[in-house]
Coordinates of C-alpha atoms in Angstrom, one line a residue:
Chain Y
M33 CA -21.9 -24.1 -5.4
T34 CA -25.4 -23.4 -6.5
S35 CA -25.6 -23.4 -10.3
G36 CA -28.1 -23.6 -12.6
A37 CA -30.1 -20.9 -11.7
S38 CA -30.6 -17.9 -14.1
R39 CA -28.3 -15.8 -11.8
T40 CA -26.4 -17.5 -9.3
K41 CA -25.0 -15.7 -6.9
P42 CA -21.7 -15.0 -6.0
R43 CA -20.3 -16.9 -3.4
T44 CA -19.2 -14.5 -0.4
G45 CA -15.7 -16.3 0.2
V46 CA -13.4 -19.1 0.4
G47 CA -13.3 -19.3 4.3
G48 CA -16.9 -18.1 4.8
L49 CA -17.2 -16.2 8.2
R50 CA -13.7 -16.1 9.3
Q51 CA -12.3 -14.9 6.0
S52 CA -15.0 -11.7 6.3
A53 CA -13.8 -10.7 9.2
S54 CA -9.9 -10.7 8.4
D55 CA -10.6 -9.5 5.3
G56 CA -12.7 -6.9 7.0
L57 CA -9.9 -6.1 9.4
I58 CA -7.1 -5.7 6.7
I59 CA -9.6 -3.3 5.0
T60 CA -10.1 -1.1 8.2
W61 CA -6.6 -1.1 8.7
R62 CA -6.0 0.9 5.2
N63 CA -9.0 3.5 5.6
L64 CA -7.5 4.5 9.2
K65 CA -4.4 4.8 7.6
R66 CA -5.2 7.4 5.8
I67 CA -6.5 9.2 8.7
P68 CA -2.7 10.8 9.5
R69 CA -1.8 11.0 6.3
I70 CA -4.8 13.7 4.9
P71 CA -5.1 15.0 8.9
E72 CA -6.9 18.3 7.4
L73 CA -10.1 15.6 7.1
A74 CA -10.2 15.2 10.7
I75 CA -8.9 18.2 11.9
F76 CA -12.0 19.8 9.7
A77 CA -14.4 17.8 10.7
V78 CA -13.2 18.3 14.6
L79 CA -13.5 22.6 13.6
Q80 CA -16.9 22.2 12.1
S81 CA -18.1 21.1 15.3
I82 CA -15.9 23.6 17.1
M83 CA -17.8 25.9 15.1
F84 CA -21.0 25.0 16.1
V85 CA -20.7 25.2 19.7
L86 CA -19.3 28.6 19.6
L87 CA -21.9 29.9 17.0
F88 CA -24.8 28.4 19.2
A89 CA -22.9 28.7 22.4
F90 CA -21.7 32.8 21.8
V91 CA -24.1 34.0 19.2
F92 CA -27.5 32.1 19.1
G93 CA -27.3 30.9 22.5
G94 CA -28.0 34.3 24.9
A95 CA -31.5 34.3 22.0
I96 CA -32.5 31.1 23.2
P97 CA -33.6 30.5 26.8
L98 CA -34.2 27.0 28.2
P99 CA -37.3 26.2 29.8
G100 CA -37.2 25.6 33.2
G101 CA -33.9 27.1 32.9
G102 CA -30.4 25.8 32.8
N103 CA -26.9 26.0 31.0
Y104 CA -27.7 26.6 27.4
R105 CA -23.8 25.3 26.7
E106 CA -24.5 22.4 28.8
Y107 CA -27.5 21.6 27.3
L108 CA -25.9 22.4 23.6
M109 CA -22.6 20.1 23.5
P110 CA -24.8 16.6 23.7
G111 CA -26.4 18.0 21.0
I112 CA -23.2 18.7 19.4
F113 CA -22.0 14.9 19.9
A114 CA -24.9 14.0 18.1
Q115 CA -24.8 16.0 15.3
T116 CA -21.4 14.8 14.6
I117 CA -22.1 11.4 14.9
V118 CA -25.1 11.8 11.8
F119 CA -22.6 14.3 9.8
A120 CA -19.9 11.3 9.7
A121 CA -22.7 9.8 6.6
A122 CA -20.9 11.9 4.7
T123 CA -17.6 11.2 5.3
T124 CA -18.5 7.4 4.7
A125 CA -20.4 8.4 1.8
I126 CA -17.4 10.4 0.2
G127 CA -14.7 7.5 1.6
M128 CA -17.1 5.3 -0.5
S129 CA -18.1 7.5 -3.4
E130 CA -13.9 7.7 -4.3
D131 CA -13.2 4.2 -4.1
V132 CA -15.6 3.5 -6.7
H133 CA -14.5 6.0 -8.7
K134 CA -10.9 5.8 -8.7
G135 CA -11.2 1.9 -9.7
L136 CA -9.9 0.6 -6.2
I137 CA -13.4 -1.1 -5.7
D138 CA -13.0 -2.5 -9.3
R139 CA -9.6 -3.8 -8.0
F140 CA -10.9 -5.5 -4.8
R141 CA -13.6 -7.4 -6.6
S142 CA -11.0 -8.7 -8.7
L143 CA -9.7 -10.5 -5.8
P144 CA -10.5 -13.3 -4.4
M145 CA -11.4 -11.9 -0.6
A146 CA -15.1 -11.8 1.1
R147 CA -17.3 -9.5 -1.0
S148 CA -18.5 -8.3 2.3
A149 CA -15.1 -6.8 3.5
I150 CA -15.1 -3.5 1.9
L151 CA -18.6 -2.8 3.5
I152 CA -17.4 -4.4 7.2
G153 CA -14.3 -2.1 6.9
R154 CA -16.0 0.8 6.0
A155 CA -18.7 0.8 8.8
L156 CA -16.1 -0.5 11.3
S157 CA -13.0 2.5 10.3
D158 CA -15.7 5.2 10.6
V159 CA -16.7 3.9 14.2
V160 CA -13.0 4.5 15.2
Y161 CA -12.5 7.7 13.3
N162 CA -15.8 9.1 14.8
G163 CA -14.8 7.8 18.3
G164 CA -11.7 9.4 18.2
I165 CA -13.3 12.9 16.8
L166 CA -15.7 12.5 20.1
I167 CA -12.5 12.8 22.2
V168 CA -11.6 15.8 20.8
L169 CA -14.8 17.2 20.9
M170 CA -15.6 16.4 24.8
L171 CA -12.4 17.8 25.7
S172 CA -13.5 21.1 24.3
G173 CA -16.7 20.8 25.6
L174 CA -15.4 20.3 28.9
L175 CA -13.3 23.8 28.3
V176 CA -16.6 25.8 27.3
G177 CA -18.9 24.8 30.4
W178 CA -20.1 21.1 29.5
T179 CA -19.9 18.6 32.5
V180 CA -21.3 14.6 33.3
R181 CA -23.1 15.1 36.6
T182 CA -23.8 11.2 36.9
G183 CA -21.0 8.8 36.6
I184 CA -18.8 6.9 34.7
P185 CA -20.9 4.2 33.7
P186 CA -23.6 6.2 32.6
F187 CA -21.3 8.2 30.9
L188 CA -19.9 5.2 29.1
E189 CA -23.0 3.7 27.9
G190 CA -24.0 7.4 26.5
V191 CA -20.9 7.1 24.4
G192 CA -21.3 3.4 23.6
L193 CA -24.7 4.5 22.2
L194 CA -22.8 7.4 20.4
L195 CA -20.7 4.4 18.8
L196 CA -23.8 2.2 17.9
F197 CA -25.4 5.6 16.0
A198 CA -22.2 6.0 14.2
F199 CA -22.1 2.2 12.9
A200 CA -26.0 3.0 11.7
M201 CA -25.1 6.0 9.8
S202 CA -22.1 4.6 7.9
W203 CA -24.3 2.2 6.8
I204 CA -26.6 4.9 5.3
G205 CA -23.4 6.4 4.2
I206 CA -22.1 3.3 2.1
W207 CA -25.5 3.2 0.6
L208 CA -25.2 6.5 -0.6
G209 CA -21.8 6.5 -1.6
L210 CA -22.5 3.6 -3.7
S211 CA -25.0 4.8 -5.2
V212 CA -24.2 8.3 -6.7
P213 CA -22.6 9.0 -9.7
S214 CA -19.8 11.1 -8.6
V215 CA -17.8 12.3 -5.2
E216 CA -19.4 15.9 -5.9
V217 CA -22.8 14.9 -5.9
A218 CA -22.5 12.4 -2.6
Q219 CA -21.0 15.8 -0.8
Q220 CA -24.3 17.4 -2.3
A221 CA -26.6 14.9 -1.3
V222 CA -25.2 13.8 1.7
F223 CA -25.7 17.9 3.3
I224 CA -29.2 17.8 1.6
V225 CA -30.2 14.8 4.3
L226 CA -28.1 15.7 7.0
F227 CA -29.2 19.2 7.5
P228 CA -32.9 18.8 8.1
I229 CA -32.0 15.7 10.4
T230 CA -30.1 17.9 12.5
F231 CA -31.9 20.8 12.6
V232 CA -35.1 19.6 13.1
S233 CA -34.7 18.4 16.6
N234 CA -33.9 19.6 19.9
V235 CA -29.8 19.8 19.2
F236 CA -29.9 23.7 19.1
V237 CA -33.6 24.5 20.6
P238 CA -36.1 23.1 23.2
P239 CA -38.3 21.0 20.4
Q240 CA -40.9 23.2 22.7
T241 CA -40.3 26.7 20.7
L242 CA -41.4 24.9 17.1
P243 CA -44.9 24.9 15.4
S244 CA -46.7 22.3 16.7
W245 CA -47.1 20.4 12.9
L246 CA -43.2 20.1 14.0
Q247 CA -43.1 18.9 17.0
P248 CA -44.1 15.8 16.5
I249 CA -41.3 15.0 13.3
A250 CA -38.3 16.6 15.7
E251 CA -39.5 14.3 18.9
W252 CA -39.1 11.6 16.9
N253 CA -36.0 12.4 14.7
P254 CA -33.0 10.0 16.0
T255 CA -31.0 13.5 16.5
S256 CA -33.2 14.0 19.0
T257 CA -33.7 11.1 20.5
L258 CA -30.1 10.3 20.6
T259 CA -29.3 13.9 22.1
A260 CA -31.9 13.8 24.8
S261 CA -30.7 10.2 25.7
L262 CA -27.2 11.7 26.3
R263 CA -28.4 14.7 28.2
G264 CA -30.5 11.9 30.4
L265 CA -27.7 9.8 31.1
W266 CA -25.3 12.6 31.6
G267 CA -27.3 15.0 34.0
N268 CA -27.4 17.8 31.6
P269 CA -30.1 20.4 30.8
N270 CA -33.0 18.0 28.8
P271 CA -36.5 20.6 28.9
Y272 CA -37.8 17.5 26.6
A273 CA -41.5 18.3 25.1
S274 CA -42.1 16.0 28.5
T275 CA -45.5 13.2 27.8
G276 CA -43.9 12.0 24.6
F277 CA -43.2 8.0 24.1
P278 CA -40.2 8.7 22.4
S279 CA -39.3 11.8 25.8
Q280 CA -40.2 9.4 28.3
H281 CA -37.8 6.1 26.3
P282 CA -35.1 8.7 24.6
V283 CA -32.6 5.1 25.0
L284 CA -35.0 2.4 24.1
V285 CA -36.3 4.7 20.6
T286 CA -32.4 5.4 19.9
L287 CA -31.4 1.5 19.8
L288 CA -34.7 1.1 18.0
W289 CA -33.5 3.8 15.3
V290 CA -30.3 1.9 14.8
V291 CA -31.7 -1.3 14.4
V292 CA -34.2 -0.3 12.1
I293 CA -31.6 2.1 10.2
V294 CA -29.2 -0.7 9.8
A295 CA -32.0 -3.4 9.1
V296 CA -33.4 -1.2 6.1
F297 CA -29.6 0.4 4.9
A298 CA -27.4 -2.4 5.2
P299 CA -29.4 -4.9 2.6
L300 CA -29.7 -1.9 0.7
G301 CA -26.2 -1.0 0.1
I302 CA -25.0 -4.6 0.3
R303 CA -27.6 -5.0 -2.7
R304 CA -26.0 -2.0 -4.3
Y305 CA -22.2 -3.2 -3.7
R306 CA -23.7 -6.7 -5.4
S307 CA -25.3 -5.4 -8.3
M308 CA -22.4 -3.4 -9.3
S309 CA -21.7 -6.5 -11.5
H310 CA -24.6 -5.7 -13.8
Chain A
M109 CA 7.8 -19.2 -10.0
S110 CA 5.5 -19.1 -12.6
V111 CA 7.5 -20.4 -15.4
A112 CA 4.4 -21.2 -17.4
Q113 CA 5.3 -23.7 -20.5
P114 CA 3.5 -22.3 -23.6
L115 CA 0.9 -24.8 -24.9
V116 CA 1.6 -27.7 -23.3
D117 CA -0.5 -30.3 -23.9
P118 CA -2.7 -31.1 -20.7
S119 CA -2.5 -34.8 -21.5
V120 CA 1.8 -34.7 -21.2
A121 CA 1.7 -32.2 -18.8
P122 CA 4.2 -32.9 -15.6
A123 CA 2.7 -34.0 -12.4
C124 CA 3.8 -30.5 -10.5
P125 CA 0.8 -28.9 -10.5
E126 CA 2.7 -25.4 -10.8
E127 CA 3.4 -26.2 -14.4
I128 CA 0.2 -27.4 -15.5
V129 CA -1.1 -25.2 -18.0
I130 CA -4.5 -25.4 -19.7
A131 CA -3.7 -25.2 -23.5
T132 CA -7.1 -23.0 -23.8
A133 CA -6.7 -20.0 -21.5
I134 CA -9.8 -17.8 -22.9
A135 CA -12.2 -19.2 -24.3
A136 CA -15.3 -16.6 -25.2
H137 CA -18.7 -17.4 -26.9
G138 CA -21.0 -15.5 -28.1
L139 CA -20.9 -12.5 -25.6
V140 CA -23.6 -9.7 -25.6
K141 CA -23.8 -7.1 -23.2
V142 CA -26.4 -4.3 -23.6
Y143 CA -26.4 -1.3 -20.9
R144 CA -29.7 0.5 -20.9
S145 CA -30.8 3.8 -19.4
R146 CA -34.5 5.1 -19.4
K147 CA -34.3 6.3 -22.6
S148 CA -31.4 4.7 -25.2
E149 CA -29.8 0.7 -25.4
V150 CA -26.5 0.6 -26.2
R151 CA -25.3 -2.7 -27.6
A152 CA -21.8 -2.5 -25.7
L153 CA -21.1 -6.2 -26.8
D154 CA -22.5 -8.1 -30.2
G155 CA -21.6 -11.5 -30.0
I156 CA -18.1 -11.7 -29.0
D157 CA -15.9 -15.0 -29.8
L158 CA -12.4 -15.1 -28.1
E159 CA -10.5 -18.2 -27.8
V160 CA -6.5 -17.2 -26.3
E161 CA -3.8 -20.0 -26.1
A162 CA -1.8 -20.3 -23.2
G163 CA 1.3 -18.4 -23.4
T164 CA 0.1 -16.3 -25.8
V165 CA -0.4 -12.7 -25.7
L166 CA -4.2 -11.3 -27.3
G167 CA -4.0 -8.1 -28.3
L168 CA -7.6 -6.7 -28.3
L169 CA -7.0 -3.3 -30.7
G170 CA -10.3 -1.1 -31.0
P171 CA -11.3 2.6 -30.7
N172 CA -12.9 4.3 -27.6
G173 CA -16.4 2.7 -26.7
A174 CA -15.8 -0.1 -29.1
G175 CA -16.1 -2.9 -26.0
K176 CA -12.7 -3.7 -25.1
T177 CA -13.0 -2.6 -21.5
T178 CA -16.5 -4.4 -21.2
T179 CA -14.9 -7.7 -22.3
V180 CA -12.6 -7.7 -20.1
R181 CA -14.9 -6.7 -16.9
I182 CA -16.9 -9.6 -17.7
L183 CA -13.5 -12.1 -17.8
A184 CA -12.4 -10.9 -14.8
T185 CA -15.8 -11.4 -13.5
L186 CA -16.5 -7.6 -12.8
L187 CA -19.6 -7.7 -14.7
R188 CA -22.3 -10.5 -16.0
P189 CA -22.5 -10.9 -19.6
D190 CA -26.1 -10.6 -20.6
A191 CA -25.9 -13.7 -23.0
G192 CA -22.9 -16.0 -24.0
T193 CA -20.4 -17.9 -21.8
A194 CA -16.9 -17.3 -21.3
T195 CA -14.3 -19.5 -18.8
V196 CA -10.8 -18.8 -17.6
A197 CA -8.5 -21.3 -17.3
G198 CA -11.8 -24.1 -17.6
F199 CA -13.5 -22.2 -14.8
D200 CA -16.9 -20.4 -15.8
V201 CA -17.0 -16.5 -14.9
V202 CA -20.4 -16.3 -14.4
H203 CA -20.4 -19.8 -11.7
Q204 CA -17.1 -19.8 -10.4
P205 CA -16.3 -16.1 -10.1
Q206 CA -13.9 -17.1 -6.9
E207 CA -12.1 -19.5 -8.9
V208 CA -11.4 -17.4 -11.9
R209 CA -10.3 -14.2 -9.3
S210 CA -7.4 -16.5 -7.8
I211 CA -6.0 -17.2 -10.7
I212 CA -6.2 -14.1 -13.1
G213 CA -4.5 -10.4 -12.2
L214 CA -6.4 -7.9 -13.7
S215 CA -4.7 -4.0 -14.4
G216 CA -7.3 -1.4 -15.2
Q217 CA -7.2 2.1 -17.1
Y218 CA -6.8 4.1 -14.4
A219 CA -4.0 2.6 -11.5
A220 CA -6.4 0.7 -9.2
V221 CA -4.5 1.6 -6.0
D222 CA -4.5 3.1 -3.1
E223 CA -2.9 6.8 -3.1
N224 CA -2.5 7.3 0.7
L225 CA -0.7 4.2 1.1
T226 CA 2.9 3.4 0.5
G227 CA 3.7 1.5 -2.6
R228 CA 4.8 -1.5 0.4
E229 CA 1.5 -1.1 2.1
N230 CA -0.3 -1.3 -1.0
L231 CA 1.4 -4.8 -2.3
W232 CA 1.1 -6.2 1.2
M233 CA -2.6 -5.3 1.5
F234 CA -3.7 -6.3 -2.2
G235 CA -1.5 -10.1 -0.9
R236 CA -3.2 -10.3 1.9
L237 CA -6.5 -9.8 0.1
Y238 CA -5.3 -13.0 -2.3
Q239 CA -5.5 -14.9 1.4
M240 CA -1.4 -14.6 2.2
S241 CA -0.6 -14.9 5.2
S242 CA 1.2 -11.6 6.4
S243 CA 5.0 -12.5 6.2
A244 CA 4.6 -13.9 2.7
A245 CA 2.7 -10.8 1.7
R246 CA 5.3 -9.0 3.1
Q247 CA 8.4 -11.3 0.9
R248 CA 6.0 -10.7 -2.1
A249 CA 6.2 -7.2 -1.8
V250 CA 9.8 -6.4 -1.8
E251 CA 10.1 -9.2 -4.7
L252 CA 7.4 -6.9 -6.9
L253 CA 9.1 -4.2 -5.7
D254 CA 12.3 -4.8 -6.6
Q255 CA 11.3 -5.9 -10.2
F256 CA 9.3 -3.1 -10.9
G257 CA 11.7 -0.6 -10.1
L258 CA 10.0 0.5 -7.0
V259 CA 12.3 0.2 -4.2
E260 CA 13.4 3.5 -3.5
A261 CA 9.8 4.6 -3.8
A262 CA 8.7 1.7 -1.4
D263 CA 8.0 3.6 1.4
R264 CA 6.5 6.7 0.0
V265 CA 3.2 7.7 0.1
V266 CA 1.7 6.8 -3.9
K267 CA 0.4 10.2 -4.1
T268 CA 3.8 11.3 -5.0
Y269 CA 4.6 8.9 -7.8
S270 CA 4.5 9.6 -11.1
G271 CA 1.8 8.5 -13.6
G272 CA 4.6 5.5 -15.0
M273 CA 5.2 5.0 -11.1
R274 CA 1.3 4.1 -10.3
R275 CA 0.8 1.9 -13.5
R276 CA 4.0 -0.1 -12.4
L277 CA 2.8 -0.6 -8.7
D278 CA -1.0 -1.5 -10.5
L279 CA 0.6 -4.0 -13.2
A280 CA 3.0 -5.4 -9.5
G281 CA -0.1 -5.4 -7.5
S282 CA -2.0 -7.7 -10.3
L283 CA 1.4 -9.8 -10.1
I284 CA 1.1 -11.2 -6.5
S285 CA -0.2 -14.4 -7.0
H286 CA 1.7 -15.2 -9.9
P287 CA -1.4 -15.5 -12.0
L288 CA -2.1 -17.8 -14.7
L289 CA -3.5 -15.1 -16.6
L290 CA -3.1 -11.4 -16.9
F291 CA -5.7 -8.9 -18.3
L292 CA -4.5 -5.5 -18.9
D293 CA -6.9 -3.0 -20.0
E294 CA -5.1 -0.1 -21.4
P295 CA -1.7 -0.4 -19.7
T296 CA 0.1 2.8 -21.0
T297 CA -3.2 5.4 -21.7
G298 CA -2.2 8.3 -20.6
L299 CA 1.6 7.7 -20.1
D300 CA 4.1 10.1 -21.4
P301 CA 6.5 8.3 -24.3
Q302 CA 8.5 7.7 -21.5
G303 CA 6.3 6.1 -19.5
R304 CA 5.1 3.9 -22.2
L305 CA 8.4 2.5 -23.5
G306 CA 8.8 1.6 -19.5
M307 CA 5.3 -0.1 -19.3
W308 CA 6.3 -2.0 -22.7
E309 CA 9.8 -3.4 -21.3
V310 CA 7.7 -4.6 -18.2
I311 CA 4.7 -6.3 -20.7
R312 CA 8.0 -7.7 -22.6
G313 CA 9.5 -9.3 -19.7
L314 CA 6.4 -10.8 -18.3
V315 CA 6.1 -12.0 -22.0
R316 CA 9.4 -13.4 -21.8
E317 CA 8.8 -15.7 -18.6
G318 CA 5.9 -17.3 -19.9
A319 CA 2.5 -15.2 -18.9
T320 CA -0.7 -15.8 -20.8
L321 CA -1.6 -12.2 -21.4
L322 CA -4.9 -10.4 -22.8
L323 CA -4.1 -6.7 -23.8
T324 CA -6.2 -3.8 -24.7
T325 CA -5.1 -0.9 -26.2
Q326 CA -6.3 2.0 -28.7
Y327 CA -2.9 2.1 -29.9
L328 CA -2.1 0.4 -33.1
E329 CA 1.4 0.3 -32.6
E330 CA 1.5 -1.3 -29.0
A331 CA -0.7 -4.1 -30.1
D332 CA 1.8 -4.7 -33.1
E333 CA 4.8 -4.5 -30.5
L334 CA 3.0 -6.3 -27.5
A335 CA 1.1 -8.7 -29.2
D336 CA 1.7 -12.5 -30.9
T337 CA -2.3 -12.1 -32.5
I338 CA -4.8 -9.2 -32.7
A339 CA -8.2 -9.2 -32.6
V340 CA -9.4 -5.4 -33.9
V341 CA -13.0 -4.7 -32.0
D342 CA -15.3 -1.9 -33.3
H343 CA -19.2 -1.6 -32.2
G344 CA -19.5 -4.6 -29.7
K345 CA -17.9 -7.0 -32.6
I346 CA -15.1 -8.5 -33.8
I347 CA -14.2 -7.4 -37.1
A348 CA -11.0 -8.8 -37.9
R349 CA -8.3 -11.2 -36.5
G350 CA -4.3 -12.6 -37.3
T351 CA -0.8 -11.9 -36.8
A352 CA 0.0 -8.4 -36.8
D353 CA 1.5 -9.5 -40.1
E354 CA -1.8 -11.1 -41.4
L355 CA -3.7 -7.9 -41.1
K356 CA -1.4 -5.8 -43.0
S357 CA -1.4 -8.4 -45.8
Q358 CA -5.3 -8.4 -45.5
V359 CA -5.4 -4.5 -46.6
G360 CA -2.9 -5.5 -49.3
G361 CA -0.1 -3.5 -51.4
E362 CA 3.6 -2.4 -50.4
R363 CA 4.7 1.0 -50.7
I364 CA 7.8 2.2 -51.7
E365 CA 8.8 5.4 -50.1
V366 CA 12.0 8.0 -51.3
I367 CA 13.3 10.8 -49.5
V368 CA 15.0 12.8 -51.8
H369 CA 18.1 14.9 -50.7
D370 CA 17.1 18.2 -52.4
Q371 CA 13.2 19.4 -53.1
V372 CA 14.1 20.2 -56.5
D373 CA 14.9 16.9 -57.5
L374 CA 11.4 16.0 -56.2
G375 CA 9.7 16.1 -59.4
R376 CA 11.9 14.3 -61.3
A377 CA 11.9 11.2 -59.0
R378 CA 8.1 11.4 -59.1
Q379 CA 8.1 10.8 -63.1
L380 CA 11.0 8.2 -62.7
L381 CA 8.7 6.0 -60.1
A382 CA 5.8 6.4 -61.8
P383 CA 6.0 3.4 -64.3
T384 CA 7.5 1.7 -61.4
G385 CA 4.1 1.9 -59.3
I386 CA 0.0 1.0 -59.1
G387 CA -1.6 4.9 -59.5
D388 CA 0.1 8.0 -58.6
P389 CA 2.6 8.5 -56.3
H390 CA 2.2 10.7 -53.4
V391 CA 4.5 13.4 -53.0
D392 CA 4.9 15.4 -49.8
E393 CA 6.8 18.2 -50.4
H394 CA 7.6 19.2 -46.7
T395 CA 9.5 16.3 -45.9
R396 CA 10.2 15.2 -49.4
R397 CA 9.3 12.4 -49.5
I398 CA 7.4 10.5 -51.9
S399 CA 5.3 7.2 -52.0
I400 CA 3.8 4.9 -54.5
A401 CA 1.8 1.4 -54.4
T402 CA 3.7 -1.6 -55.9
D403 CA 3.4 -4.8 -56.6
R404 CA 6.7 -5.6 -57.8
G405 CA 8.2 -5.7 -54.0
A406 CA 11.7 -5.9 -54.1
Q407 CA 12.1 -6.2 -57.6
G408 CA 10.6 -2.8 -58.0
L409 CA 12.8 -1.7 -55.3
V410 CA 15.7 -2.3 -57.2
Q411 CA 14.9 -1.0 -60.1
V412 CA 13.8 2.1 -58.9
V413 CA 17.3 2.5 -57.0
R414 CA 18.9 2.1 -60.6
D415 CA 16.6 4.5 -62.1
L416 CA 17.5 7.1 -59.5
D417 CA 21.5 6.7 -59.2
E418 CA 21.0 6.6 -63.5
A419 CA 19.5 10.2 -63.1
S420 CA 22.0 11.1 -60.3
I421 CA 19.3 12.2 -58.1
R422 CA 20.8 12.3 -54.5
I423 CA 18.4 9.7 -52.0
N424 CA 18.6 10.0 -48.0
D425 CA 16.1 7.2 -47.3
I426 CA 14.2 4.7 -49.5
G427 CA 12.5 1.3 -48.6
L428 CA 9.8 -0.8 -48.7
R429 CA 7.3 -0.8 -46.5
R430 CA 4.3 -2.8 -45.5
P431 CA 1.3 -1.2 -44.4
T432 CA 0.8 0.0 -40.9
L433 CA -1.7 -1.1 -38.5
D434 CA -3.5 2.1 -38.8
D435 CA -4.0 1.6 -42.6
V436 CA -5.7 -1.9 -41.4
F437 CA -7.8 0.0 -39.2
L438 CA -8.5 2.2 -41.8
S439 CA -9.7 0.1 -44.3
L440 CA -11.6 -2.2 -41.7
T441 CA -14.3 0.1 -40.1
G442 CA -13.6 3.0 -43.3
H443 CA -13.1 5.5 -40.2
E444 CA -9.9 6.6 -38.6
S445 CA -9.1 4.8 -35.4
E446 CA -8.7 7.3 -32.3
S447 CA -5.5 6.6 -31.0
G448 CA -4.3 10.1 -30.6
E449 CA -6.5 11.1 -26.8

């Protein structure tokens, strides 16, 4: 134990890493339990994505020609998957904020458990939750004409990339959820951040149609690189601005984004969580 | 089980570690906590000293915002003090938080249980997080559900529980590991009268078993009912401490109270009481109650009974009343306590 310093850090846990893992899994279990008990949450998450599919496939889709041709709905679906994953940060932020304001975090902090477990459990359970939502969305995608033209291994690579990205986004959600003063603010704040991220991208329209000053932003936007990765991996139409580095190496750039987001927001979230005792 | 023996001198304590009780359960000196925002500074705690002996119940009594919850949060390792030191069973709350957490139980103002889990699942989860094995946690959950009358609701989602049931579950959650020391932060705030009585019964049971308890409350009668000693907190300072009786006698002055049977007798009774007491009698026409301060105690009461009897005034009730804690609070702080909500 370190002592003597004016601000000694609390110990992370009695049993170190092993305790972090086992406590983290208990919190994961607890977070997952709530899904079947508030089925509305998952149902509306799926419905929201399906709404976007229907709106863009049948309302705007006709007005959005793809450069070089191709089926718009097949183009759209990978973007919808990516958008759903980006929006998952909202679920995380709201869940975290609820735990803070209902006093559960205080209860957990008064227990001799690993302090990291709350955050690890939250990130893990949200990855599982989003995996479930993706399955439903992919099935509905198949119905409107989306398909994987390559094979099983690239398909799984795409899914893995989506889940990795979900993990990264949940750290943004954790930080936001711990930072806002109430659950309502969490809901508002998240959407202000997330809407531009998903719309200034290649999700709904080919980036070539954007004003030129906006194109580089859309090109480097992690939602775009994730979407472009999926389209590339699965053989879906991918009329992307051709010469830029992100469009040449979308998977690499997406992985870099995952690393950067986790490297920035995990320490921020952990610091927030620790500073709750000041 | 945690049959803690009150006030055992450690030097003669039995060798069995379960029964070693440290005589001083809580010792806090000069606790200061300042909340800073951009424009203002609030001194939530302004030098709090506390000592709680093992096996006793300390009631921290004060209005909203007096600093009760801040004190509990510091002692329970949720908050760091800006100045001062505190130990819980000998462990420093700042430097040995994990040791402190393993021997305390905390039950907060709002029932901090997971609404989407059942009662049983909540207790199992807390047990696991106290580092119990899965089967031990399951076993302990069964015991606690039984002890707190939650067996029938055990497998229902907590969302469906009443406020009183949630509080009981929350309290059960804080008892999972047989804590040496229990913090109850306003355990009955927001409960209906029936829920409050039920909670008192549960807390009395814990006290009978020898639990050491620090209880905060805005309800004066609650402190009177449950605590051995009371510390009155106002504006981050302890302004008085002692047993309920000691505090009441600080305010001094017993009162003789009479309730007459017939409204018409109020005037005559008032005149009869006046010479026995000090100052003017207080008359409440609506309840037909007359009360007057006295320094003659029981003798004065006997005198009044004789006088009323001779004048053939029928009475419904008569007695010598000691001041309530409400009176104590008023005379100590100069303002009413905000116990009404």
